[in-house]
Coordinates of C-alpha atoms in Angstrom, one line a residue:
Chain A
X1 CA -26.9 -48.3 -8.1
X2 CA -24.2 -46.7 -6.0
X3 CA -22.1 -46.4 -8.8
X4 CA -25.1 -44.1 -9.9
X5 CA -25.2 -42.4 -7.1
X6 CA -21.3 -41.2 -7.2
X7 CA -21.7 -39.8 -10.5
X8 CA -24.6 -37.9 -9.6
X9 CA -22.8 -36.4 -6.4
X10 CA -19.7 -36.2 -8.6
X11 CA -21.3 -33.7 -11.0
X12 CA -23.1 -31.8 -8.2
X13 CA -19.8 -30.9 -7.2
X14 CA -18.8 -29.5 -10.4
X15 CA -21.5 -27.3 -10.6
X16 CA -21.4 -26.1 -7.8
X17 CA -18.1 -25.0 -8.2
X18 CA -17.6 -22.9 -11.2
X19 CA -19.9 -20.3 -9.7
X20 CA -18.3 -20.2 -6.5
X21 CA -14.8 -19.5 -7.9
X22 CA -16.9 -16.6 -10.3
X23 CA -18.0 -15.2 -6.8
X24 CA -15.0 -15.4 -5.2
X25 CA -13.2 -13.3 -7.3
X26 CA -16.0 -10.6 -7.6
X27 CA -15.0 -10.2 -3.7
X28 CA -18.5 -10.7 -2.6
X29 CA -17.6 -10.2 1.0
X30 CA -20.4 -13.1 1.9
X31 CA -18.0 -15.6 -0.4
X32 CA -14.4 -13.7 0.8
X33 CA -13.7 -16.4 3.5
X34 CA -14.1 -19.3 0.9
X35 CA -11.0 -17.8 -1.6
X36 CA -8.7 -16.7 1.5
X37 CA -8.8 -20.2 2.1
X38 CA -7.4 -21.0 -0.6
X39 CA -5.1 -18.6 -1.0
X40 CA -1.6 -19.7 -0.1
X41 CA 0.0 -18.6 2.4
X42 CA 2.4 -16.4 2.5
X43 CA 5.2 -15.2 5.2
X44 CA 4.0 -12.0 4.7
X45 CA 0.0 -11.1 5.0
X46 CA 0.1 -7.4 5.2
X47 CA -3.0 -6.1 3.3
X48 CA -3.3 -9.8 1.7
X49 CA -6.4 -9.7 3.9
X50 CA -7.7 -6.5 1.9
X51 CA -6.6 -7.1 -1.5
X52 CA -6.0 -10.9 -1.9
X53 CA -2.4 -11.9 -3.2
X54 CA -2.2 -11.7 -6.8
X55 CA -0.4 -15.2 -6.7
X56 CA -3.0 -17.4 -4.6
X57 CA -5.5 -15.9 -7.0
X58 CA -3.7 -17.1 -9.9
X59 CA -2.5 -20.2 -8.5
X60 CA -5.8 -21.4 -8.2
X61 CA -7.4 -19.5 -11.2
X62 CA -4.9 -19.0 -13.9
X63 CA -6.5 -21.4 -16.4
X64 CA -9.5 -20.1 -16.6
X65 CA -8.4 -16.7 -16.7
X66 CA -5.4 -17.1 -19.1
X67 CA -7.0 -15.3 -21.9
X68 CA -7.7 -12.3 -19.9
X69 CA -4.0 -12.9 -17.9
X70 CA -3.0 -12.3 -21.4
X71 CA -4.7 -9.5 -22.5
X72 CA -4.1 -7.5 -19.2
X73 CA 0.0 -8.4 -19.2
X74 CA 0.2 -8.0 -22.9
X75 CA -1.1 -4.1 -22.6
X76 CA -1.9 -2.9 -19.7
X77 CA 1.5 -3.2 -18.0
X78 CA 3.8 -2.8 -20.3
X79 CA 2.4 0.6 -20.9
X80 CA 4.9 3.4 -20.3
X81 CA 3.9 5.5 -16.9
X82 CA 3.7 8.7 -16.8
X83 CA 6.7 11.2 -15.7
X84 CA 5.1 12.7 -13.2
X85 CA 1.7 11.2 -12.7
X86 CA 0.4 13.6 -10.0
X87 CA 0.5 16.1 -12.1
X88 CA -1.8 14.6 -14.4
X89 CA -4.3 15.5 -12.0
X90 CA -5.2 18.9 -13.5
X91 CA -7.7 20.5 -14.3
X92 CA -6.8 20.6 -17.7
X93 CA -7.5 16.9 -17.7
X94 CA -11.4 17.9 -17.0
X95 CA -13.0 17.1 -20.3
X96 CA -11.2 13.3 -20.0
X97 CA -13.2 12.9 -16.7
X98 CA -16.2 13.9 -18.2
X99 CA -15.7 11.2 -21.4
X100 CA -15.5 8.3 -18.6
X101 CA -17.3 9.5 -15.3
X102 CA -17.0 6.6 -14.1
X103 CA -13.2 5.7 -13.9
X104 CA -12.6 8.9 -12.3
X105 CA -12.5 9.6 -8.9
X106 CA -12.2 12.5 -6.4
X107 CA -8.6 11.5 -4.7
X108 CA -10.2 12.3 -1.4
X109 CA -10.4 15.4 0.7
X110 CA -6.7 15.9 0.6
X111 CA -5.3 19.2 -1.3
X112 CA -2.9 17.5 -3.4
X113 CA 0.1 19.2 -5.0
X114 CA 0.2 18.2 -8.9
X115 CA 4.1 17.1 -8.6
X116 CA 6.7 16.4 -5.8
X117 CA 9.1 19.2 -6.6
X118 CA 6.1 21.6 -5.6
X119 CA 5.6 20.1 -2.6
X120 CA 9.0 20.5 -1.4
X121 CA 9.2 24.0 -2.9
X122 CA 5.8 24.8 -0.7
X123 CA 7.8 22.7 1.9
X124 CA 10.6 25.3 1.6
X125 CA 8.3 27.9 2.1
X126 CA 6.3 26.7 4.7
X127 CA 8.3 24.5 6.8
X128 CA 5.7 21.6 6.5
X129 CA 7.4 18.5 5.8
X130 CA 6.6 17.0 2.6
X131 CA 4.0 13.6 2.5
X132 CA 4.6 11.3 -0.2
X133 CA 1.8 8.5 -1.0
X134 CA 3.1 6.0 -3.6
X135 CA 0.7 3.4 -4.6
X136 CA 0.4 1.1 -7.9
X137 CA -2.3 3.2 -10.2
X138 CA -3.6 5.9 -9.7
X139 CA -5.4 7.8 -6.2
X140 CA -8.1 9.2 -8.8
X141 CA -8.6 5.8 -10.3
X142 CA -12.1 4.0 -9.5
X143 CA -9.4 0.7 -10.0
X144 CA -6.3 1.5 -7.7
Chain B
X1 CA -11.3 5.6 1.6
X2 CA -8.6 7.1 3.6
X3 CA -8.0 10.5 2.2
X4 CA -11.8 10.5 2.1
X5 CA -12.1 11.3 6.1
X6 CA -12.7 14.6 7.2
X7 CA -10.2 14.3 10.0
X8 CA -7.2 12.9 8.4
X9 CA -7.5 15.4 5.4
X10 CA -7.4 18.0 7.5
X11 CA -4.6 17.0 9.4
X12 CA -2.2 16.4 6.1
X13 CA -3.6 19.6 4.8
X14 CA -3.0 21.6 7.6
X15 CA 0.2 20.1 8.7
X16 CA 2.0 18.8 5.5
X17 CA 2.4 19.3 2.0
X18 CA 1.2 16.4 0.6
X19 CA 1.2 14.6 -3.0
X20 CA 0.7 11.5 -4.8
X21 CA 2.8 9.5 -7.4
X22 CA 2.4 6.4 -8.7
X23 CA 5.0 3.6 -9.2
X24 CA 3.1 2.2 -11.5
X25 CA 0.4 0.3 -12.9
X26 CA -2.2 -1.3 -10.7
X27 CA -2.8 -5.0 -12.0
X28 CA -6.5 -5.8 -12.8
X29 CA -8.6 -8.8 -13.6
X30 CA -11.1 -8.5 -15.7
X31 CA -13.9 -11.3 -16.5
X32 CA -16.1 -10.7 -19.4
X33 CA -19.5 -12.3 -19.1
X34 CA -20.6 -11.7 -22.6
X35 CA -23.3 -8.9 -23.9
X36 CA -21.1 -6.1 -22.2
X37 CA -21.7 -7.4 -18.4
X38 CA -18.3 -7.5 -17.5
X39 CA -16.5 -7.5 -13.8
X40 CA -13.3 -5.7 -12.6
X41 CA -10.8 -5.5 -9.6
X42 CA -7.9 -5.0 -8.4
X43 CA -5.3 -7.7 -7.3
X44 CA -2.3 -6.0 -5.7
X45 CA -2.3 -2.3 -4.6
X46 CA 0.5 -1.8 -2.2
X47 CA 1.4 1.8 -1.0
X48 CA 3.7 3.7 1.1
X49 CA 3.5 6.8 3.0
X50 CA 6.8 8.9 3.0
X51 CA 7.4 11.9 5.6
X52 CA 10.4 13.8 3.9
X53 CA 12.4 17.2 4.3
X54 CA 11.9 20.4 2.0
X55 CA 15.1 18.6 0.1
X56 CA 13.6 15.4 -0.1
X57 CA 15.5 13.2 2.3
X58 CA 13.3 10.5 3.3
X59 CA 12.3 10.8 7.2
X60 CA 10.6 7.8 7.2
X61 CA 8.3 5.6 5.9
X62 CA 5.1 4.3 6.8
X63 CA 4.3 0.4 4.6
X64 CA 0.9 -0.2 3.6
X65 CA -2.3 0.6 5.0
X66 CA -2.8 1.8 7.8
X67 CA -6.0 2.1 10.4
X68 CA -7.4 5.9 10.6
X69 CA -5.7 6.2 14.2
X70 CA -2.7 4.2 13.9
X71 CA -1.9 6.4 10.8
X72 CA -2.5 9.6 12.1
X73 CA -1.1 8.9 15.3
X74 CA 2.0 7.8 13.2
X75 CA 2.3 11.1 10.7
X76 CA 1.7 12.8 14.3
X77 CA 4.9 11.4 15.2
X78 CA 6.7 11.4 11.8
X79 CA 5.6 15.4 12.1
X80 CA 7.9 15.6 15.4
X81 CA 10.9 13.8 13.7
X82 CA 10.8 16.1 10.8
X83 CA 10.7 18.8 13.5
X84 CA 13.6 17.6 15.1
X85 CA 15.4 16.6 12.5
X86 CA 15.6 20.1 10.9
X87 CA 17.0 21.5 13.8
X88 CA 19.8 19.2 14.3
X89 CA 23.3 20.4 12.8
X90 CA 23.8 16.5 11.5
X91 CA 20.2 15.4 10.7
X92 CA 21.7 12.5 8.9
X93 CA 23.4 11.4 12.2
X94 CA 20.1 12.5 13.9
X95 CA 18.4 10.0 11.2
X96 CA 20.2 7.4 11.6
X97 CA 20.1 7.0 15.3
X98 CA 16.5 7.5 15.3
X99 CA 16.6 4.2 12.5
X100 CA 18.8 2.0 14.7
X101 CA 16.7 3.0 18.0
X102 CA 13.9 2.1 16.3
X103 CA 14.8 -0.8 14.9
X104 CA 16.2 -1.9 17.8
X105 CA 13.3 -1.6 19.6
X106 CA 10.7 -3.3 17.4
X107 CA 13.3 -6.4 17.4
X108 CA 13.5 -6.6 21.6
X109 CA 10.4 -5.4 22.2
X110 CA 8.0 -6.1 19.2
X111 CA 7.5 -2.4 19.4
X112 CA 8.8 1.3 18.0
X113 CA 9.4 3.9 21.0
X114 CA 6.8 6.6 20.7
X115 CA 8.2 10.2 19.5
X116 CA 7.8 12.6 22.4
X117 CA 6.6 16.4 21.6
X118 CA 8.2 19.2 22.5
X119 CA 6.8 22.3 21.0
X120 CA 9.0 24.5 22.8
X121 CA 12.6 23.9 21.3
X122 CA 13.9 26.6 23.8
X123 CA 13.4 25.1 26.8
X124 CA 14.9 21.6 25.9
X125 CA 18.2 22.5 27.9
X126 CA 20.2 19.2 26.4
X127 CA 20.9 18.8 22.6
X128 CA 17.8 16.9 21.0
X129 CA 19.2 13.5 20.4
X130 CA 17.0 9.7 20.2
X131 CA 17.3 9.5 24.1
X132 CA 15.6 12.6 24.6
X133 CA 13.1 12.6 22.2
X134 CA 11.9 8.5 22.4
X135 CA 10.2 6.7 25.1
X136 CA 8.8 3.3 25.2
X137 CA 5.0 3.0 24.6
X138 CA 3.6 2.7 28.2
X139 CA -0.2 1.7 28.1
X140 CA -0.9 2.1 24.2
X141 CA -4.5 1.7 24.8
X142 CA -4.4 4.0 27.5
X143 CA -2.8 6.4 25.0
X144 CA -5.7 5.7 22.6
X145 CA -4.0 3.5 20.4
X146 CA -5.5 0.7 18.5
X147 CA -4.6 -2.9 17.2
X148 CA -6.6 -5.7 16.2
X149 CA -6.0 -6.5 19.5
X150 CA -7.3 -3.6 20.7
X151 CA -9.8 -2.0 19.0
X152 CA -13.1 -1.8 20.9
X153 CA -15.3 -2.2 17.5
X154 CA -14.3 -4.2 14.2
X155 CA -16.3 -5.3 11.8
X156 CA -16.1 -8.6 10.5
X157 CA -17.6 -8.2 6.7
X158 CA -18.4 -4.2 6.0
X159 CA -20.7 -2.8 3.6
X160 CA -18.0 -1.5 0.6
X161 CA -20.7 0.9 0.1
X162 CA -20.1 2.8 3.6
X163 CA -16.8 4.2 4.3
X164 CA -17.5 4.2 8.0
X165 CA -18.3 0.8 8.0
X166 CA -15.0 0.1 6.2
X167 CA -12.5 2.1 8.6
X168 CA -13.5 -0.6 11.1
X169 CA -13.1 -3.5 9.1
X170 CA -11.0 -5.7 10.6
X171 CA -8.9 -6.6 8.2
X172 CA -7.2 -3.2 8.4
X173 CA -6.5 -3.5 11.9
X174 CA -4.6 -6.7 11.2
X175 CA -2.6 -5.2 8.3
X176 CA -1.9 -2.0 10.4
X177 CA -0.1 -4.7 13.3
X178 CA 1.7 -6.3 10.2
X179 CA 2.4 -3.2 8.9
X180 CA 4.2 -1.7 12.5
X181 CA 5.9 -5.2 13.8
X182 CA 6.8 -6.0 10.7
X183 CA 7.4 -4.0 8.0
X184 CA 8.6 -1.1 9.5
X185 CA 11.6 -2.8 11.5
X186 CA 12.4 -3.5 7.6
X187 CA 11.9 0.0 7.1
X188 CA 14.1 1.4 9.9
X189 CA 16.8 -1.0 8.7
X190 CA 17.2 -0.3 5.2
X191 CA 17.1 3.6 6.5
X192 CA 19.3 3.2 9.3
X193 CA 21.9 2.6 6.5
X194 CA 21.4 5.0 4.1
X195 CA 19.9 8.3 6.8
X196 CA 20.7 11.0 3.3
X197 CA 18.1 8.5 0.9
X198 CA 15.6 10.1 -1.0
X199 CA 12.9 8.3 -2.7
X200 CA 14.3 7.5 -5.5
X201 CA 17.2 5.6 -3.9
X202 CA 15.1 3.3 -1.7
X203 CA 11.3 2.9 -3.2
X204 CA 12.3 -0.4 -5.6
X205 CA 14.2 -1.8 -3.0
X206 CA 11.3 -1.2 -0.7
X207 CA 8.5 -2.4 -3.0
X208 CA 10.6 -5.6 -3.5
X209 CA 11.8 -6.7 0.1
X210 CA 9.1 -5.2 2.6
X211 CA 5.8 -5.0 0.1
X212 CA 6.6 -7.6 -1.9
X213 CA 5.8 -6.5 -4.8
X214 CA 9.0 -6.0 -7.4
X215 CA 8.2 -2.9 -9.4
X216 CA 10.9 -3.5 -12.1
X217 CA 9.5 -6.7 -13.2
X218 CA 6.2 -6.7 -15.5
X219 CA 4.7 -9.8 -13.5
X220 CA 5.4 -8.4 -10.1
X221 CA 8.0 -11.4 -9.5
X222 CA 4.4 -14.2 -10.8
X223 CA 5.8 -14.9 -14.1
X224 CA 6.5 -18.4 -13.1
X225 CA 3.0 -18.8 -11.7
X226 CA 1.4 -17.4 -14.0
X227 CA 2.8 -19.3 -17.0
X228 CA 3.9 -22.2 -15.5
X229 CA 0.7 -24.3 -16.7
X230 CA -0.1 -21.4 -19.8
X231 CA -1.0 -23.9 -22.7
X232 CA -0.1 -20.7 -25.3
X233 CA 4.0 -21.0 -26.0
X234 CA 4.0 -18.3 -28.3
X235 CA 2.5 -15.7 -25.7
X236 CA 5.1 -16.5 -23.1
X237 CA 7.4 -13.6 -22.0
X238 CA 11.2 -14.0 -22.6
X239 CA 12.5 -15.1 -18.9
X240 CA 15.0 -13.0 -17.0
X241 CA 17.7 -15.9 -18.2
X242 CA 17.0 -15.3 -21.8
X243 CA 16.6 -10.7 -21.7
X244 CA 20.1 -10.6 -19.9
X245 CA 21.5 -13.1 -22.8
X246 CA 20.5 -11.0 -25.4
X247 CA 21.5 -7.9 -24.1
X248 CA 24.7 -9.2 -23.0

């Protein structure tokens, strides 16, 4: 009879597992709390608090994930970037935003210049010291 | 969500000339749920903010992201050392005394000194040096600073939906006190050495040692974790050991 009993507790715990991890990752803020614990930790937490670490994520998830780990190493970063990637942001590049509205993204409220060696020309001129953002992807990215 | 805010684009527009570049690709996951429902984010996204000269020689740097008022307070100041800097018949000198002061003083204190203005040069009898231009922060909350310690309202779990929800999440205030006690002692070191860098001489080394986050490597430095359990041999990347064999 206990032994019963285990094996029904045992597989309620499996259940109710596999969906937690799911909503862990889709960084349901109400289930945020439950990864970060189980994130390791790191000597370092700067914006691990925003972002989660990509290596307590795949720690705990890479099984279940390996065919996508797979897909998204295999392609997406070994692609070649872009020479200047600011300038990219033109409006030549209009009809692209249009094809998939919903990748795109105003890079804020900020007026941009399309590459760094026109900010420190217009820095030249000005006097205005330049101000570099770097970041991994892109500031008119929906994913960056 | 922080170029969105009224106030802090119109300080960079009005004050600086700014642009964006990336370093490269953003890692995703993606989990497909079947019949085209399918779920994306992002893992890692670690930026920087540089203040540099017409020339491009690196000012200084500010790691990560930063709380709306720590970061403009912080290009406030980053404005004045530009300011300075210009003026100074060494600014390489200029820069890297401004480096080891800083430096110096988030190591003693847990603290940078705060950049003092002084619009007009003229009236600054003695040369403009690190001694005149620093002082140490005083009463930062006084001064309308703010830390996670500090901030009189953070919200615990924001709605991603409302920016002005999210500038007060708290997470951000913690990463901005990472980000300032941390990070940018790293910063002011690797800078205190090199005071002529531009970008391009210091951005690797400063995605690898202060973000964490090696840009040169495919796996951001988690190919071990990532394919340490990986049950698909023939889908495993060459390892660092095995690309520097062949090409040597």
């Amino acid at each position: 009879m206990a032994r019963q009993v285990l094996k029904k507790v045992a597989l309620l715990a499996i259940l109710m597992g596999i969906p937690s991890g799911i909503h862990a990752l889709a960084n349901e803020p109400a289930n945020a709390p439950a990864l970060r614990s189980n994130v390791s930790k790191l000597p370092d937490m700067s914006k691990s608090g925003i972002e989660l670490p990509v290596k307590g994520i795949i720690g705990d998830l890479r099984m279940s994930l390996s065919a996508d780990v797979k897909q998204k190493t295999g392609g997406a970063l070994k692609a070649p970037l872009p020479k200047n990637p600011a300038k990219t942001v033109d409006n030549s590049e209009k009809p692209a935003l249009k094809q998939a509205p919903s990748l795109k993204v105003e890079p804020g409220k900020v007026r941009w210049h399309k590459a760094i060696q026109t900010a420190m020309e217009a820095s030249s001129q000005s006097g205005k010291p330049v101000l570099l953002f770097q970041m991994m992807g892109r500031l008119d990215d929906r994913f960056c | 969500m922080l170029f969105s805010d009224e106030v802090i684009a119109r300080v960079i527009n009005d004050r600086f000339e700014p642009v964006w570049v990336s370093v490269r690709d953003v890692p995703t996951v993606t989990i497909d749920f079947g019949k085209g429902h399918k779920l994306t984010r992002t893992l890692h996204g670690n930026v920087a903010t540089y203040v540099l000269t017409a020339d491009g020689t690196i000012i200084d740097v500010l790691p990560g992201l930063y709380e709306s008022h720590q970061y403009l307070s912080q290009l406030n100041q980053l404005w004045w050392v530009h300011h300075y800097a210009v003026k100074t018949p060494e600014p390489a000198v200029f820069l890297a005394d401004y480096h080891n002061e800083q430096s110096k003083a988030i190591k003693t204190s847990g603290k940078a000194k705060v950049v003092k203005p002084f619009a007009d040069m003229s009236k600054m009898s003695i040369e403009i040096s690190t001694k005149t231009i620093l002082r140490s922060p005083v009463n930062l909350k006084a001064a309308g600073a703010t830390s996670a310690a500090t901030a009189p309202e953070m919200i615990e779990r924001p709605d991603f939906s409302k920016p002005h929800q999210l500038k007060h999440w708290r997470k951000i205030y913690e990463d901005t006190d990472v980000n300032e006690h941390q990070r940018r002692g790293q910063i002011h070191r690797i800078l205190a050495n090199r005071p002529n860098a531009k970008p391009d001489d210091v951005t690797k080394e400063i995605y690898r040692d202060v973000l964490h986050a090696d840009i040169d490597d495919p796996y951001l430095g988690l190919q071990e974790t990532l394919f340490r359990d990986y049950p698909f041999q023939e889908d495993r990347p060459p390892t660092p050991d095995k690309i520097s064999q062949k090409h040597g």
